[in-house]
């Protein structure tokens, strides 16, 4: 089956071998990220997602924070493997930090008490939708990326380093760059175990 959108979805993969030679300009990357996030749906159009884009030295700073934080937590004998992994992220061209604004979520809970329990869940779902949109839009431009989660251990330092509002809750880090090695083959479980179609 061919479909323009699902074909693009297939093009989006987790790329671990990233380089810093972007096939498009930093301005174009920024514009794509903005558009993909803005066009992603949010509950009640609440637009809870917040994004910080780091290029070059700012991106290096993020992975220094991750490395220094992990160094205090990972046993010394296991640290070289951790360090190699962090260095592979630092080798990319940039990073995208995904946040959700808890102030907006709190406001919605107060405004619509009937749905109070749902708003934090919808906020998480909206963040995932924004992440996938950006990841796929970058793939369309042959920019590779992978999704990482070093929150919450890096949260305080990230907030302090880029002077971010306290209400922004860090949800994910997406590192991007040139594709130095394609992803391997992807395995899929059987459709029969996953889908039920009734006509
Ligand atoms: C919610 C979520 C969390 C993930 N967290 C991580 C992560 O912390 N580190 C990582 O390397 N990949 C992470 N991934 C990527 C998955 O491992 C990857 O998408 C999956 O193995 C399928 O491979 P593909 O992205 O190439 O299709 C995450 C993906 C999702 C959807």
mmCIF file of C-alpha atoms and ligand atoms in Angstrom:
data_model
loop_
_atom_site.group_PDB
_atom_site.id
_atom_site.type_symbol
_atom_site.label_atom_id
_atom_site.label_comp_id
_atom_site.label_asym_id
_atom_site.label_seq_id
_atom_site.Cartn_x
_atom_site.Cartn_y
_atom_site.Cartn_z
ATOM 1 C CA UNK A 1 0.000 0.000 0.000
ATOM 2 C CA UNK A 2 1.251 3.457 -0.820
ATOM 3 C CA UNK A 3 0.150 6.595 0.984
ATOM 4 C CA UNK A 4 2.145 9.817 1.075
ATOM 5 C CA UNK A 5 1.865 10.164 4.854
ATOM 6 C CA UNK A 6 2.522 6.563 5.892
ATOM 7 C CA UNK A 7 5.436 6.445 3.434
ATOM 8 C CA UNK A 8 6.940 9.354 5.357
ATOM 9 C CA UNK A 9 6.224 7.571 8.625
ATOM 10 C CA UNK A 10 8.256 4.619 7.355
ATOM 11 C CA UNK A 11 11.107 6.989 6.566
ATOM 12 C CA UNK A 12 11.182 8.161 10.208
ATOM 13 C CA UNK A 13 13.390 5.842 12.224
ATOM 14 C CA UNK A 14 15.515 5.985 15.340
ATOM 15 C CA UNK A 15 18.953 7.035 14.083
ATOM 16 C CA UNK A 16 21.762 6.468 16.580
ATOM 17 C CA UNK A 17 24.690 7.278 14.276
ATOM 18 C CA UNK A 18 24.294 11.011 13.853
ATOM 19 C CA UNK A 19 26.699 13.644 12.561
ATOM 20 C CA UNK A 20 26.710 17.435 12.648
ATOM 21 C CA UNK A 21 26.509 18.031 8.883
ATOM 22 C CA UNK A 22 22.864 18.984 8.437
ATOM 23 C CA UNK A 23 21.478 18.583 4.891
ATOM 24 C CA UNK A 24 19.366 21.746 5.417
ATOM 25 C CA UNK A 25 20.009 25.078 7.159
ATOM 26 C CA UNK A 26 19.513 25.594 10.906
ATOM 27 C CA UNK A 27 16.830 28.168 10.030
ATOM 28 C CA UNK A 28 14.940 25.592 8.003
ATOM 29 C CA UNK A 29 15.222 23.044 10.819
ATOM 30 C CA UNK A 30 13.841 25.666 13.211
ATOM 31 C CA UNK A 31 10.969 26.553 10.874
ATOM 32 C CA UNK A 32 10.045 22.885 10.416
ATOM 33 C CA UNK A 33 10.074 22.253 14.165
ATOM 34 C CA UNK A 34 7.855 25.291 14.791
ATOM 35 C CA UNK A 35 5.381 24.342 12.093
ATOM 36 C CA UNK A 36 5.224 20.674 13.106
ATOM 37 C CA UNK A 37 4.556 21.579 16.757
ATOM 38 C CA UNK A 38 1.982 24.246 15.862
ATOM 39 C CA UNK A 39 0.105 21.881 13.542
ATOM 40 C CA UNK A 40 0.013 19.076 16.110
ATOM 41 C CA UNK A 41 -3.292 18.677 17.937
ATOM 42 C CA UNK A 42 -3.755 19.420 21.652
ATOM 43 C CA UNK A 43 -6.777 18.815 23.876
ATOM 44 C CA UNK A 44 -9.198 21.765 23.665
ATOM 45 C CA UNK A 45 -6.542 23.371 21.432
ATOM 46 C CA UNK A 46 -4.768 24.129 24.718
ATOM 47 C CA UNK A 47 -1.336 24.266 23.007
ATOM 48 C CA UNK A 48 0.467 22.978 26.079
ATOM 49 C CA UNK A 49 3.675 21.926 24.303
ATOM 50 C CA UNK A 50 6.794 24.074 24.711
ATOM 51 C CA UNK A 51 9.995 23.508 22.784
ATOM 52 C CA UNK A 52 13.611 24.589 23.128
ATOM 53 C CA UNK A 53 15.922 24.044 20.149
ATOM 54 C CA UNK A 54 19.666 23.847 20.764
ATOM 55 C CA UNK A 55 22.274 24.024 18.009
ATOM 56 C CA UNK A 56 26.047 23.638 18.075
ATOM 57 C CA UNK A 57 27.617 24.662 21.392
ATOM 58 C CA UNK A 58 24.241 24.915 23.121
ATOM 59 C CA UNK A 59 23.530 21.329 22.072
ATOM 60 C CA UNK A 60 26.967 20.276 23.393
ATOM 61 C CA UNK A 61 26.105 21.960 26.689
ATOM 62 C CA UNK A 62 23.016 19.762 27.042
ATOM 63 C CA UNK A 63 24.986 16.539 26.603
ATOM 64 C CA UNK A 64 27.657 17.816 29.029
ATOM 65 C CA UNK A 65 24.883 18.272 31.581
ATOM 66 C CA UNK A 66 23.622 14.734 30.924
ATOM 67 C CA UNK A 67 27.133 13.299 31.166
ATOM 68 C CA UNK A 68 28.046 15.148 34.371
ATOM 69 C CA UNK A 69 24.735 14.213 35.968
ATOM 70 C CA UNK A 70 25.097 10.531 35.081
ATOM 71 C CA UNK A 71 28.687 10.487 36.289
ATOM 72 C CA UNK A 72 27.394 11.087 39.809
ATOM 73 C CA UNK A 73 24.840 8.278 39.506
ATOM 74 C CA UNK A 74 26.381 5.499 37.389
ATOM 75 C CA UNK A 75 28.941 3.130 38.990
ATOM 76 C CA UNK A 76 32.476 4.084 37.850
ATOM 77 C CA UNK A 77 33.078 0.705 36.125
ATOM 78 C CA UNK A 78 29.946 1.127 33.973
ATOM 79 C CA UNK A 79 30.546 4.758 33.098
ATOM 80 C CA UNK A 80 32.639 4.302 29.946
ATOM 81 C CA UNK A 81 29.682 2.658 28.154
ATOM 82 C CA UNK A 82 27.412 5.475 29.348
ATOM 83 C CA UNK A 83 29.936 8.059 28.216
ATOM 84 C CA UNK A 84 30.188 6.513 24.729
ATOM 85 C CA UNK A 85 26.417 6.635 24.397
ATOM 86 C CA UNK A 86 26.231 10.285 25.477
ATOM 87 C CA UNK A 87 29.091 11.155 23.107
ATOM 88 C CA UNK A 88 27.110 9.613 20.237
ATOM 89 C CA UNK A 89 24.274 12.045 20.990
ATOM 90 C CA UNK A 90 26.674 14.963 21.308
ATOM 91 C CA UNK A 91 27.979 14.067 17.820
ATOM 92 C CA UNK A 92 24.649 15.247 16.360
ATOM 93 C CA UNK A 93 23.938 18.779 15.144
ATOM 94 C CA UNK A 94 21.318 19.768 17.665
ATOM 95 C CA UNK A 95 18.765 18.811 20.272
ATOM 96 C CA UNK A 96 15.112 19.556 20.810
ATOM 97 C CA UNK A 97 13.807 19.745 24.363
ATOM 98 C CA UNK A 98 10.115 19.012 24.697
ATOM 99 C CA UNK A 99 8.226 20.469 27.643
ATOM 100 C CA UNK A 100 4.599 20.680 28.691
ATOM 101 C CA UNK A 101 3.381 23.852 30.411
ATOM 102 C CA UNK A 102 1.866 22.680 33.705
ATOM 103 C CA UNK A 103 0.347 26.128 34.274
ATOM 104 C CA UNK A 104 -1.953 25.649 31.289
ATOM 105 C CA UNK A 105 -2.866 22.139 32.463
ATOM 106 C CA UNK A 106 -3.667 23.446 35.964
ATOM 107 C CA UNK A 107 -5.785 26.256 34.514
ATOM 108 C CA UNK A 108 -7.788 23.790 32.432
ATOM 109 C CA UNK A 109 -8.341 21.548 35.463
ATOM 110 C CA UNK A 110 -9.771 24.513 37.367
ATOM 111 C CA UNK A 111 -11.844 25.679 34.413
ATOM 112 C CA UNK A 112 -13.261 22.248 33.540
ATOM 113 C CA UNK A 113 -13.384 20.211 36.806
ATOM 114 C CA UNK A 114 -15.337 17.434 35.061
ATOM 115 C CA UNK A 115 -12.240 16.600 32.995
ATOM 116 C CA UNK A 116 -9.683 17.428 35.697
ATOM 117 C CA UNK A 117 -8.125 13.944 35.719
ATOM 118 C CA UNK A 118 -7.843 13.891 31.934
ATOM 119 C CA UNK A 119 -5.885 17.075 31.337
ATOM 120 C CA UNK A 120 -2.478 15.790 32.550
ATOM 121 C CA UNK A 121 -2.967 12.639 30.415
ATOM 122 C CA UNK A 122 -3.978 14.672 27.372
ATOM 123 C CA UNK A 123 -0.983 16.914 27.906
ATOM 124 C CA UNK A 124 1.328 13.875 27.748
ATOM 125 C CA UNK A 125 -0.463 12.595 24.664
ATOM 126 C CA UNK A 126 -0.164 15.990 22.981
ATOM 127 C CA UNK A 127 3.563 16.025 23.711
ATOM 128 C CA UNK A 128 3.937 12.620 22.051
ATOM 129 C CA UNK A 129 2.016 13.848 19.024
ATOM 130 C CA UNK A 130 4.256 16.913 18.727
ATOM 131 C CA UNK A 131 7.359 14.738 19.069
ATOM 132 C CA UNK A 132 6.244 12.364 16.327
ATOM 133 C CA UNK A 133 5.276 15.254 14.050
ATOM 134 C CA UNK A 134 8.697 16.874 14.383
ATOM 135 C CA UNK A 135 10.559 13.564 14.074
ATOM 136 C CA UNK A 136 8.662 12.720 10.860
ATOM 137 C CA UNK A 137 8.975 16.221 9.386
ATOM 138 C CA UNK A 138 12.744 16.124 9.962
ATOM 139 C CA UNK A 139 12.935 12.656 8.375
ATOM 140 C CA UNK A 140 11.221 14.095 5.287
ATOM 141 C CA UNK A 141 14.249 16.409 4.969
ATOM 142 C CA UNK A 142 16.733 13.552 5.511
ATOM 143 C CA UNK A 143 17.550 14.789 8.997
ATOM 144 C CA UNK A 144 17.975 11.831 11.368
ATOM 145 C CA UNK A 145 16.914 11.844 15.018
ATOM 146 C CA UNK A 146 16.476 9.752 18.139
ATOM 147 C CA UNK A 147 14.311 10.264 21.184
ATOM 148 C CA UNK A 148 15.901 10.286 24.638
ATOM 149 C CA UNK A 149 14.661 10.652 28.213
ATOM 150 C CA UNK A 150 17.154 11.951 30.739
ATOM 151 C CA UNK A 151 14.429 13.842 32.580
ATOM 152 C CA UNK A 152 13.920 14.255 35.478
ATOM 153 C CA UNK A 153 17.567 13.950 36.571
ATOM 154 C CA UNK A 154 18.662 16.849 34.344
ATOM 155 C CA UNK A 155 15.621 19.090 34.876
ATOM 156 C CA UNK A 156 17.053 21.531 37.423
ATOM 157 C CA UNK A 157 20.223 22.170 35.462
ATOM 158 C CA UNK A 158 18.386 22.491 32.163
ATOM 159 C CA UNK A 159 16.061 25.080 33.681
ATOM 160 C CA UNK A 160 18.954 26.991 35.211
ATOM 161 C CA UNK A 161 21.145 26.882 32.090
ATOM 162 C CA UNK A 162 18.538 28.251 29.685
ATOM 163 C CA UNK A 163 16.545 30.234 32.279
ATOM 164 C CA UNK A 164 13.276 28.457 31.502
ATOM 165 C CA UNK A 165 9.936 28.974 33.251
ATOM 166 C CA UNK A 166 9.508 26.689 36.270
ATOM 167 C CA UNK A 167 6.101 25.605 34.986
ATOM 168 C CA UNK A 168 7.655 23.975 31.902
ATOM 169 C CA UNK A 169 7.989 20.256 32.639
ATOM 170 C CA UNK A 170 10.660 18.474 30.619
ATOM 171 C CA UNK A 171 9.248 15.418 28.877
ATOM 172 C CA UNK A 172 11.814 14.351 26.246
ATOM 173 C CA UNK A 173 15.022 15.205 24.440
ATOM 174 C CA UNK A 174 15.306 14.615 20.674
ATOM 175 C CA UNK A 175 18.792 14.685 19.217
ATOM 176 C CA UNK A 176 19.079 15.291 15.468
ATOM 177 C CA UNK A 177 21.729 15.515 12.767
ATOM 178 C CA UNK A 178 23.040 14.004 9.564
ATOM 179 C CA UNK A 179 22.344 10.296 9.070
ATOM 180 C CA UNK A 180 25.757 8.606 9.312
ATOM 181 C CA UNK A 181 24.304 5.093 9.419
ATOM 182 C CA UNK A 182 20.773 4.042 8.511
ATOM 183 C CA UNK A 183 18.607 2.220 11.045
ATOM 184 C CA UNK A 184 18.463 -1.572 10.850
ATOM 185 C CA UNK A 185 15.448 -3.532 9.707
ATOM 186 C CA UNK A 186 12.383 -3.031 11.876
ATOM 187 C CA UNK A 187 10.451 -6.014 13.245
ATOM 188 C CA UNK A 188 6.694 -5.943 13.467
ATOM 189 C CA UNK A 189 4.408 -8.165 15.501
ATOM 190 C CA UNK A 190 1.634 -10.031 13.708
ATOM 191 C CA UNK A 191 -1.261 -7.813 12.601
ATOM 192 C CA UNK A 192 -3.767 -10.416 13.829
ATOM 193 C CA UNK A 193 -2.566 -9.952 17.404
ATOM 194 C CA UNK A 194 -2.812 -6.187 17.113
ATOM 195 C CA UNK A 195 -5.840 -5.258 15.048
ATOM 196 C CA UNK A 196 -9.458 -6.333 14.996
ATOM 197 C CA UNK A 197 -11.470 -5.203 11.983
ATOM 198 C CA UNK A 198 -15.253 -5.510 11.934
ATOM 199 C CA UNK A 199 -17.342 -4.780 8.825
HETATM 200 C C1 LIG B 1 7.479 7.035 24.212
HETATM 201 C C2 LIG B 1 8.800 6.597 23.621
HETATM 202 C C3 LIG B 1 9.919 6.621 24.405
HETATM 203 C C4 LIG B 1 11.189 6.294 23.853
HETATM 204 N N1 LIG B 1 12.296 6.443 24.616
HETATM 205 C C5 LIG B 1 13.498 6.196 24.070
HETATM 206 C C6 LIG B 1 14.689 6.431 24.808
HETATM 207 O O1 LIG B 1 14.655 6.900 25.949
HETATM 208 N N2 LIG B 1 15.875 6.147 24.215
HETATM 209 C C7 LIG B 1 15.957 5.660 22.942
HETATM 210 O O2 LIG B 1 17.067 5.424 22.448
HETATM 211 N N3 LIG B 1 14.841 5.453 22.202
HETATM 212 C C8 LIG B 1 13.629 5.712 22.731
HETATM 213 N N4 LIG B 1 12.493 5.544 21.982
HETATM 214 C C9 LIG B 1 12.600 5.053 20.585
HETATM 215 C C10 LIG B 1 12.125 3.622 20.428
HETATM 216 O O3 LIG B 1 13.045 2.730 21.015
HETATM 217 C C11 LIG B 1 11.956 3.359 18.931
HETATM 218 O O4 LIG B 1 11.041 4.276 18.397
HETATM 219 C C12 LIG B 1 11.467 1.938 18.640
HETATM 220 O O5 LIG B 1 12.436 0.982 18.986
HETATM 221 C C13 LIG B 1 11.094 1.737 17.176
HETATM 222 O O6 LIG B 1 12.168 2.081 16.315
HETATM 223 P P1 LIG B 1 12.029 3.227 15.208
HETATM 224 O O7 LIG B 1 11.955 4.542 15.946
HETATM 225 O O8 LIG B 1 13.263 3.108 14.366
HETATM 226 O O9 LIG B 1 10.761 2.997 14.442
HETATM 227 C C14 LIG B 1 11.255 5.864 22.504
HETATM 228 C C15 LIG B 1 10.092 5.833 21.734
HETATM 229 C C16 LIG B 1 8.879 6.201 22.275
HETATM 230 C C17 LIG B 1 7.654 6.198 21.406
#
